[in-house]
Short mmCIF file of C-alpha atoms in Angstrom, two decimals:
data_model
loop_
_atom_site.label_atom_id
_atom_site.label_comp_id
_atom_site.label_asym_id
_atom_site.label_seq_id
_atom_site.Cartn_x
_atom_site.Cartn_y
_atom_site.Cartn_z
CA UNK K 1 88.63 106.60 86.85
CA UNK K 2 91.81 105.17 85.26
CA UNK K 3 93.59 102.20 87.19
CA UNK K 4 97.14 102.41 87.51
CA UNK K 5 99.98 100.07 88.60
CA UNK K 6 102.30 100.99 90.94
CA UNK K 7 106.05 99.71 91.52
CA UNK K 8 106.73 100.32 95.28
CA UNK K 9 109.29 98.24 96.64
CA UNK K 10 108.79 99.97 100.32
CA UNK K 11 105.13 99.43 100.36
CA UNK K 12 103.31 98.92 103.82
CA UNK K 13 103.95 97.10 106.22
CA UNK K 14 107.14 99.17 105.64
CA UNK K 15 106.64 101.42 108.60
CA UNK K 16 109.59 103.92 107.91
CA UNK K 17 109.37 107.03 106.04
CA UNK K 18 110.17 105.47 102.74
CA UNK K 19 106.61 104.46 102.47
CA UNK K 20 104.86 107.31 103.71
CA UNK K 21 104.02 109.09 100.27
CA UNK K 22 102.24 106.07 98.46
CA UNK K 23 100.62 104.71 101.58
CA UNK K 24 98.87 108.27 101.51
CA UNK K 25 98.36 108.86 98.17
CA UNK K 26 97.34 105.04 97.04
CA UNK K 27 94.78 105.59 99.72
CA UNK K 28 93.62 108.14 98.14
CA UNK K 29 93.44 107.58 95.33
CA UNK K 30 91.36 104.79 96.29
CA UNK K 31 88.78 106.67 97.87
CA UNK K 32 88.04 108.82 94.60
CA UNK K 33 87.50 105.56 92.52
CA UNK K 34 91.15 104.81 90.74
CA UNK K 35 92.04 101.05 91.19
CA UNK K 36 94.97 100.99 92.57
CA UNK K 37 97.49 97.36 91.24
CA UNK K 38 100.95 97.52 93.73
CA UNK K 39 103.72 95.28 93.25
CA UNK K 40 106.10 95.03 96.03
CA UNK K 41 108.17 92.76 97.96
CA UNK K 42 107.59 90.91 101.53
CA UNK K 43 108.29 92.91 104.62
CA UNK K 44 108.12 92.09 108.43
CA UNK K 45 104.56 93.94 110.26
CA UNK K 46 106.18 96.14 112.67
CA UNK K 47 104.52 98.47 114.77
CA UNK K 48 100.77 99.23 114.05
CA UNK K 49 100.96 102.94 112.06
CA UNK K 50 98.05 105.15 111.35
CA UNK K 51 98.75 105.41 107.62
CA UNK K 52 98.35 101.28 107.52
CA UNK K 53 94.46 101.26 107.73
CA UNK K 54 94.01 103.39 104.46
CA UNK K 55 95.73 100.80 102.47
CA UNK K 56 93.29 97.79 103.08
CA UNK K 57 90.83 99.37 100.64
CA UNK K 58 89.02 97.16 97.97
CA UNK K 59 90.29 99.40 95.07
CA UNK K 60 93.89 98.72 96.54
CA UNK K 61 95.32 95.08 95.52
CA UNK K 62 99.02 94.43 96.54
CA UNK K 63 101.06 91.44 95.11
CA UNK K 64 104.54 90.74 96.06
CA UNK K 65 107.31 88.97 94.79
CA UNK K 66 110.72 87.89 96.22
CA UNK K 67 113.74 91.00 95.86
CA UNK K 68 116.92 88.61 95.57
CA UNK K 69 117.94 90.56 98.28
CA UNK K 70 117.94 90.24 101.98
CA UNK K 71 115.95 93.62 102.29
CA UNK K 72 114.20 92.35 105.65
CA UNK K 73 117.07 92.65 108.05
CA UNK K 74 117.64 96.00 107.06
CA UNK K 75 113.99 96.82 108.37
CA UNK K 76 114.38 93.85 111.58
CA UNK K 77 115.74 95.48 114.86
CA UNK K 78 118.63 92.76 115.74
CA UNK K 79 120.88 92.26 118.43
CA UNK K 80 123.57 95.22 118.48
CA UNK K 81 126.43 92.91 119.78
CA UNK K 82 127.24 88.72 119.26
CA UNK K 83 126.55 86.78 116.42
CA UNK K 84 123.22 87.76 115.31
CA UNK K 85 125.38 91.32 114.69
CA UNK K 86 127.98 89.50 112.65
CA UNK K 87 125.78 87.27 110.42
CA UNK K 88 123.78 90.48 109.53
CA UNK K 89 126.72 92.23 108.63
CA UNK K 90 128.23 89.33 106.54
CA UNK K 91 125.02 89.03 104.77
CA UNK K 92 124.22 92.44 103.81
CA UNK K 93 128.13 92.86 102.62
CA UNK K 94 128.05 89.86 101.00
CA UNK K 95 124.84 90.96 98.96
CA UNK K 96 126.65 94.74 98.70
CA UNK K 97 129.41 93.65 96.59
CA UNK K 98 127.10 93.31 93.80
CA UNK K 99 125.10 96.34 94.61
CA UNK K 100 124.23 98.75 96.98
CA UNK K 101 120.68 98.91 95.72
CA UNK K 102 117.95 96.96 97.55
CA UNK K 103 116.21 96.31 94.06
CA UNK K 104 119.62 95.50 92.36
CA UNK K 105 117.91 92.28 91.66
CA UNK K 106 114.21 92.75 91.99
CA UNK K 107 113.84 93.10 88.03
CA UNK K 108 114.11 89.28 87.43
CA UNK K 109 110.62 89.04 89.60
CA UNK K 110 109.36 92.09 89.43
CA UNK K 111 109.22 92.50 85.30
CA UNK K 112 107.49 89.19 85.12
CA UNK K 113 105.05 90.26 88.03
CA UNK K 114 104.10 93.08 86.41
CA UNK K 115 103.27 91.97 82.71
CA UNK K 116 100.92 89.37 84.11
CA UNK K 117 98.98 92.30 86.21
CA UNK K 118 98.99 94.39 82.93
CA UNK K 119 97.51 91.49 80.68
CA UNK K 120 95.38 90.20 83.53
CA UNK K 121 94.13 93.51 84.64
CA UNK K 122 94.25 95.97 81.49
CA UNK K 123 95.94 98.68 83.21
CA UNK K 124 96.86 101.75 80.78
CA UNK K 125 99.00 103.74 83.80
CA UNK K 126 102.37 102.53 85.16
CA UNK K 127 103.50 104.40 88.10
CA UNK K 128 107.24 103.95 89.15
CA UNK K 129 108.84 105.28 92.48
CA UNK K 130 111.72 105.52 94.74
CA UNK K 131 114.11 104.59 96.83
CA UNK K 132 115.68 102.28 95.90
CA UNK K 133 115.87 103.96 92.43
CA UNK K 134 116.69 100.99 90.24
CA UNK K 135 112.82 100.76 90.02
CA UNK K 136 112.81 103.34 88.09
CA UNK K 137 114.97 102.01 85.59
CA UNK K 138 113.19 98.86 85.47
CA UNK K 139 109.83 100.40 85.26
CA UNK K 140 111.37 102.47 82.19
CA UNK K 141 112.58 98.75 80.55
CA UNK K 142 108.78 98.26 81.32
CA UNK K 143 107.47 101.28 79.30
CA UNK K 144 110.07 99.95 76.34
CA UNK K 145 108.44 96.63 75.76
CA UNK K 146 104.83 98.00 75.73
CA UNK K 147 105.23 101.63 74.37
CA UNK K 148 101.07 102.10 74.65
CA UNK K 149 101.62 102.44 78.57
CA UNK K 150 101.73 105.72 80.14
CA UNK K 151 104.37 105.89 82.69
CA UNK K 152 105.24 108.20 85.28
CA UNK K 153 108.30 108.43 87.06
CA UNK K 154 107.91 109.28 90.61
CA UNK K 155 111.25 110.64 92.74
CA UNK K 156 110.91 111.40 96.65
CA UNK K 157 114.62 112.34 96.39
CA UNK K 158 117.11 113.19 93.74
CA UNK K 159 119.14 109.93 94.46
CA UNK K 160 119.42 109.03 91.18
CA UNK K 161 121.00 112.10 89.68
CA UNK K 162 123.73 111.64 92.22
CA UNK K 163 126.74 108.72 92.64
CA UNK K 164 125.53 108.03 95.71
CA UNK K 165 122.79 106.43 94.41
CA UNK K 166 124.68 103.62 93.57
CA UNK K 167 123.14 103.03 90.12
CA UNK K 168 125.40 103.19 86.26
CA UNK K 169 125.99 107.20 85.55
CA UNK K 170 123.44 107.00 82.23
CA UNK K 171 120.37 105.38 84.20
CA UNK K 172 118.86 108.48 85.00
CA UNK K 173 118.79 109.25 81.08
CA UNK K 174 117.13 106.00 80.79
CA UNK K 175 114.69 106.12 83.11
CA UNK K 176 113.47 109.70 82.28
CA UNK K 177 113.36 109.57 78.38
CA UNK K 178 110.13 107.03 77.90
CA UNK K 179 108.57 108.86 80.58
CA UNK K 180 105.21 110.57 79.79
CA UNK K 181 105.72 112.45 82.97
CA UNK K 182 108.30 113.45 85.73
CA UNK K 183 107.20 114.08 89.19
CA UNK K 184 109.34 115.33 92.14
CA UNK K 185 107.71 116.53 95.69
CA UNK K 186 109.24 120.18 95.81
CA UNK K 187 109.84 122.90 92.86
CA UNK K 188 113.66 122.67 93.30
CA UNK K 189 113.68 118.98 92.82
CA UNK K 190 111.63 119.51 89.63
CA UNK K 191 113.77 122.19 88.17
CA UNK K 192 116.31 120.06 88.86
CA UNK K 193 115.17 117.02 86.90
CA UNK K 194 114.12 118.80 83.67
CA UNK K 195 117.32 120.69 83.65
CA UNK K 196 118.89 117.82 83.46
CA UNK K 197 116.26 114.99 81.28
CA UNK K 198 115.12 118.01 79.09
CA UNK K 199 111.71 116.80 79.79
CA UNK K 200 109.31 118.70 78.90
CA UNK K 201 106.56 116.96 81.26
CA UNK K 202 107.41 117.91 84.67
CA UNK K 203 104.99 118.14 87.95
CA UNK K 204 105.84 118.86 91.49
CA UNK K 205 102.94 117.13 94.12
CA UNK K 206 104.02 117.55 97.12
CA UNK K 207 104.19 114.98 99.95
CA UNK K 208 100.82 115.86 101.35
CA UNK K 209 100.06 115.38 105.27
CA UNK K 210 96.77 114.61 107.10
CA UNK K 211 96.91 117.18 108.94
CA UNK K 212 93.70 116.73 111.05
CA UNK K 213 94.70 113.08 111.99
CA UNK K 214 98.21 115.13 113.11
CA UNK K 215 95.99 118.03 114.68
CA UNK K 216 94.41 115.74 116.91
CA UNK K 217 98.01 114.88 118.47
CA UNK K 218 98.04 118.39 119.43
CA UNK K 219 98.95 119.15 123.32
CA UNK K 220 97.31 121.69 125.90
CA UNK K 221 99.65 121.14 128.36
CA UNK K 222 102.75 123.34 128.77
CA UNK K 223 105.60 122.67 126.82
CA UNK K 224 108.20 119.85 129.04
CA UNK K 225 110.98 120.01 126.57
CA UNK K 226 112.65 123.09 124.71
CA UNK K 227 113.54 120.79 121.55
CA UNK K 228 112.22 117.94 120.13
CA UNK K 229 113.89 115.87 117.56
CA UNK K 230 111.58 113.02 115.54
CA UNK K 231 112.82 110.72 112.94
CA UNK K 232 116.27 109.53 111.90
CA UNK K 233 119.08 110.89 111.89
CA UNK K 234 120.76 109.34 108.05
CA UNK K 235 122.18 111.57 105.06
CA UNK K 236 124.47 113.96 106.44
CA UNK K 237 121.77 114.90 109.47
CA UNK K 238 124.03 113.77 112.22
CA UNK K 239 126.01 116.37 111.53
CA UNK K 240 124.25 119.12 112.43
CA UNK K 241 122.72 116.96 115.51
CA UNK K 242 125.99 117.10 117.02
CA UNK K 243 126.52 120.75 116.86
CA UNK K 244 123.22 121.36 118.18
CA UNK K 245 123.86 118.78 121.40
CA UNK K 246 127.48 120.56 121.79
CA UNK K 247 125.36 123.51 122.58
CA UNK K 248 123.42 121.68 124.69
CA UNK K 249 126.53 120.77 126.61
CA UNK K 250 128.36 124.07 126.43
CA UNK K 251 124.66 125.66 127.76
CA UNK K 252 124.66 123.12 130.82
CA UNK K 253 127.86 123.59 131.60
CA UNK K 254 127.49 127.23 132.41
CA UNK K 255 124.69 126.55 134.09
CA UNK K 256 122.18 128.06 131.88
CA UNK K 257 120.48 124.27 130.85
CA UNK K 258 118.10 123.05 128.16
CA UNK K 259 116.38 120.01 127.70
CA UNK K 260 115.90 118.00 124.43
CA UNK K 261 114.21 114.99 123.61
CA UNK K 262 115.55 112.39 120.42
CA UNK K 263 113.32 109.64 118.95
CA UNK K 264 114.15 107.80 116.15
CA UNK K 265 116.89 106.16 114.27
CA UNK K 266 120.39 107.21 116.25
CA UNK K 267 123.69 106.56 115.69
CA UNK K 268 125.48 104.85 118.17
CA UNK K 269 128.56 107.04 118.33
CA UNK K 270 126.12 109.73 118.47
CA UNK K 271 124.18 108.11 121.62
CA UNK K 272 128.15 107.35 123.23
CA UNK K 273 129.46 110.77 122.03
CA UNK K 274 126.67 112.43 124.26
CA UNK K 275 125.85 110.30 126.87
CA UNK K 276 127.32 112.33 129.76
CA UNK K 277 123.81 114.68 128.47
CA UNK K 278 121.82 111.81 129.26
CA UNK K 279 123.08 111.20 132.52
CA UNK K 280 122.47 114.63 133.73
CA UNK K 281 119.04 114.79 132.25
CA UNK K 282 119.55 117.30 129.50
CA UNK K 283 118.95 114.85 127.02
CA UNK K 284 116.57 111.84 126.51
CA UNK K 285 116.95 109.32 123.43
CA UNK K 286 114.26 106.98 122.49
CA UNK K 287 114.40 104.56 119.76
CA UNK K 288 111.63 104.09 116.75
CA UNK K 289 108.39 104.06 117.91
CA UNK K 290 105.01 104.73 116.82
CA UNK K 291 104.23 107.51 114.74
CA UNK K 292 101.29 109.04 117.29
CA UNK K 293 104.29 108.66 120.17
CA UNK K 294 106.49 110.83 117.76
CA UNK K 295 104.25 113.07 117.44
CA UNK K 296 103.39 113.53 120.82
CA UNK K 297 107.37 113.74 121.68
CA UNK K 298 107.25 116.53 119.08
CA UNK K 299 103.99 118.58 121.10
CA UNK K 300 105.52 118.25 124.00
CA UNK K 301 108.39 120.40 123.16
CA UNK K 302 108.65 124.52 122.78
CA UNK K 303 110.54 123.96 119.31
CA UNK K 304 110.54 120.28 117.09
CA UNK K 305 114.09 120.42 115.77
CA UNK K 306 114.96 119.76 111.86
CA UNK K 307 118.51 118.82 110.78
CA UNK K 308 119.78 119.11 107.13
CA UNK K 309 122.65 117.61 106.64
CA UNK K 310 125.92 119.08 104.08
CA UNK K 311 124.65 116.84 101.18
CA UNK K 312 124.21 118.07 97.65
CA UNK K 313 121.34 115.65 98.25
CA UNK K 314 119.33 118.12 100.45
CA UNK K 315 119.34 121.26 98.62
CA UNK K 316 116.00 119.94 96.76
CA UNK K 317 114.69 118.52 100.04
CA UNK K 318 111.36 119.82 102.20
CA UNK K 319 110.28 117.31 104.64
CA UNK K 320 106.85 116.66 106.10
CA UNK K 321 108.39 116.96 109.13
CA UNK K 322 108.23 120.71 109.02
CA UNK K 323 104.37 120.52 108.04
CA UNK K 324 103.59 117.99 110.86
CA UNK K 325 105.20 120.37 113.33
CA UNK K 326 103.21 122.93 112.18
CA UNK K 327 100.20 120.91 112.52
CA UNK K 328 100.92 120.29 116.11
CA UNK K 329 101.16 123.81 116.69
CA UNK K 330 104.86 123.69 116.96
CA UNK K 331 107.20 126.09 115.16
CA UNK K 332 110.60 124.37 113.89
CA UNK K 333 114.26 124.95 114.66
CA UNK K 334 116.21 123.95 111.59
CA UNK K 335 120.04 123.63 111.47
CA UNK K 336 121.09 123.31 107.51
CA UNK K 337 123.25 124.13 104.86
CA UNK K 338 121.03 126.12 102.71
CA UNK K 339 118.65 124.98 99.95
CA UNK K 340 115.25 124.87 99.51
CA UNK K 341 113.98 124.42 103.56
CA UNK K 342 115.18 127.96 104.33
CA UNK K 343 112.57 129.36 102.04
CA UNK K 344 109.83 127.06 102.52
CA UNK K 345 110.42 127.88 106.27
CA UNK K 346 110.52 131.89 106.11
CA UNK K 347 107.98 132.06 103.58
CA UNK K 348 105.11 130.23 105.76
CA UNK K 349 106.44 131.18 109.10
CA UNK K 350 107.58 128.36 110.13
CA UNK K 351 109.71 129.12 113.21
CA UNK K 352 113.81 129.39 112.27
CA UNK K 353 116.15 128.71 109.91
CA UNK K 354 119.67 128.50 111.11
CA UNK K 355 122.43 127.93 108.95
CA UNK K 356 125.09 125.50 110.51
CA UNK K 357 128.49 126.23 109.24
CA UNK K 358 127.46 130.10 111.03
CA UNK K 359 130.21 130.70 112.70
CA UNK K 360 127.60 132.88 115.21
CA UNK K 361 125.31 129.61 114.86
CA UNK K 362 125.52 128.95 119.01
CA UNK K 363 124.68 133.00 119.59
CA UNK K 364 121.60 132.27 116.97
CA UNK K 365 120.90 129.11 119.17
CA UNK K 366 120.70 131.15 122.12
CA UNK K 367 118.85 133.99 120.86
CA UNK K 368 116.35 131.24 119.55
CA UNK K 369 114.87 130.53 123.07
CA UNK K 370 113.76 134.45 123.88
CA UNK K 371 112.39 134.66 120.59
CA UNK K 372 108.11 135.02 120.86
CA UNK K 373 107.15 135.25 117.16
CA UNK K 374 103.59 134.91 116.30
CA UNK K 375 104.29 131.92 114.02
CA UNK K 376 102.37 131.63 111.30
CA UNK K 377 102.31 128.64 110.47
CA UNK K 378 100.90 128.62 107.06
CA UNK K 379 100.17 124.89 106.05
CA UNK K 380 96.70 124.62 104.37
CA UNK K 381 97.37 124.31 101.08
CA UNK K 382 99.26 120.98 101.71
CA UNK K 383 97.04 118.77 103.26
CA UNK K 384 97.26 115.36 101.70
CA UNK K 385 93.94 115.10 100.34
CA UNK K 386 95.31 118.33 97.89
CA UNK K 387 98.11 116.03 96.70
CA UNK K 388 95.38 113.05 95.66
CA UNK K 389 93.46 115.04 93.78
CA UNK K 390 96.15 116.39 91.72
CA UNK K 391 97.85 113.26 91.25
CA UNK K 392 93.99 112.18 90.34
CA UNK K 393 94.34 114.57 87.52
CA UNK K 394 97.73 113.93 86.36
CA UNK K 395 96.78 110.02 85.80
CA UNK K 396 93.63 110.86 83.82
CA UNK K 397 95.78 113.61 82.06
CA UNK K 398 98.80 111.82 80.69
#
């Protein structure tokens, strides 16, 4: 088995989404025999997560380096008011002038880092991914200074293509061209990147899910909530969020109520804008938590809600989310704007699709809670240990 390193700048203990995909798939890989080198940076243990333990394997070795950023206090909970409030702000915006790019910086330790694994260690297989997406671009700096490597750029999102991203216009085109192969988690995101690289090496893996570690979160009891909402609520998803809790106040105030649950990330105008839900029990709002309690918020409820927010951004996009749902034996309610969810959702019965600029969209919302589908829920093929093999055969294949 080949050993590959692996730039991961979220890396656990990160315990948000952002490390999700290589805590699985490092894992893994692992298990089947690949040594697995990661280079990251220091973060704060939060929480305990389930998807921790499969990184302390003896084929996994992580060294980290300093960022030259204060990533940490973006992954801290601090004080929402006083001065811990204002010297987090001043230091993040002081650091965001530069750059709004975590890994802005990270090159000047990072590049060093990594040549001293590759000499001390021999590895033939660099493996870049993001967010932040300046890795990517260093990792492809990387590839230029030793050609023999093989590298393969890894994208969770299409940041990069985008302004948003907050990196120079041409560093996609550099980070794609000394690729030996481009990987993206859905067949839109793909598409999208060899349309635009012209490379000819593309592969989607998608962003597999345990699903009998989620299957054993699974409830017996009848449903408590009619909507459940796990995870945050960033990229355009707030959006939507408030036109589905508008409902929920237009439906309580003709008397017809419905009660939803929200854990996760929040915005506070959000939480302020809808308090008056809160108050009369229509609405509960819990902050991050565990991912076992999230998933249990999710079983608990008749439908686990999905926002896509109107973002060019999410047109590629298919969250685990809808798979873990599934795996907890709960069909989704998703309010987008199109893309690639609506598919992935009617094609393996999923539960619905709603778009949200409808202008029948609170109609559909009603309609949604007499509707008795036998979902299908059609989620085999994308069980996590699917996604380690393949990436298996990608890193002996390149």
């Amino acid at each position: 088995m080949r050993s590959i390193l692996l730039l991961s700048f979220r890396y656990p203990p990160y315990s948000r989404v952002g490390a999700y995909r290589w805590a699985r798939l490092s894992a893994g890989l692992a298990r089947l025999g690949h040594r697995v080198e990661v280079l990251s940076v220091n973060w704060p243990r939060g929480p305990e997560m389930d998807w921790f333990a499969g990184t302390e394997h003896t084929k996994i070795h992580v060294t980290r380096t300093l960022s030259g950023y204060p990533h940490a206090l973006k992954a801290v909970k601090m004080p929402t008011t006083g001065a811990g409030k204002r010297l987090r702000r001043w230091t993040l915006s002081a650091f965001d002038r530069c750059s709004s790019d975590d890994a802005a910086h990270w090159h000047w330790f990072m590049v060093p880092a990594a040549e001293r694994l590759l000499r001390a260690n021999g590895v033939p297989v660099l493996v870049a991914t993001g967010a932040p997406f300046s890795v990517n671009l260093w990792a492809a700096r990387i590839k230029q200074r030793h050609p023999e490597l093989k590298l393969i750029q890894d994208f969770r999102d299409p940041w990069l293509t985008e302004p948003a991203s907050g990196v120079a216009g041409d560093a996609f085109a550099e980070a794609t061209m000394t690729a030996d192969c481009l990987v993206s988690v859905t067949d839109e995101m793909t598409a999208l990147f060899a349309k635009l690289s012209g490379h000819h090496h593309t592969r989607t893996i998608a962003n597999g899910v345990d699903l009998e570690q989620v299957r054993s979160c699974r409830s017996s009891a009848p449903a408590r909530l009619d909507f459940a909402y796990i995870g945050a609520l960033a990229n355009g998803r707030d959006v939507p969020a408030t036109l589905f809790l508008q409902w929920v106040r237009r439906r309580r105030d003709e008397g017809r109520p419905v009660r939803a649950a929200f854990m996760g990330r929040i915005p506070p105008t959000l939480a302020r804008d809808f308090e008056d839900l809160v108050h009369s029990g229509q609405l509960e709002l819990h902050g991050h938590g565990p991912q076992r309690d999230a998933f249990a918020l999710a079983a608990s409820a008749r439908y686990a809600l999905h926002f896509n927010g109107p973002v060019a951004v999410a047109l590629t996009q298919v969250t685990t989310k809808l798979v873990e749902h599934a795996a907890l034996g709960r069909p989704t309610l998703s309010l987008n704007y199109g893309g690639a969810v609506e598919p992935f959702i009617q094609e393996r019965g999923l539960g619905l699709s709603l778009r949200a600029d409808a202008a029948d969209l609170p109609v559909r919302l009603d309609d949604s809670l007499t509707t008795n589908e036998p979902w299908s829920l059609s989620i085999d093929d994308l069980d996590a240990q699917r996604s380690v093999e393949a990436y298996s055969q990608l890193i002996e294949s390149v």
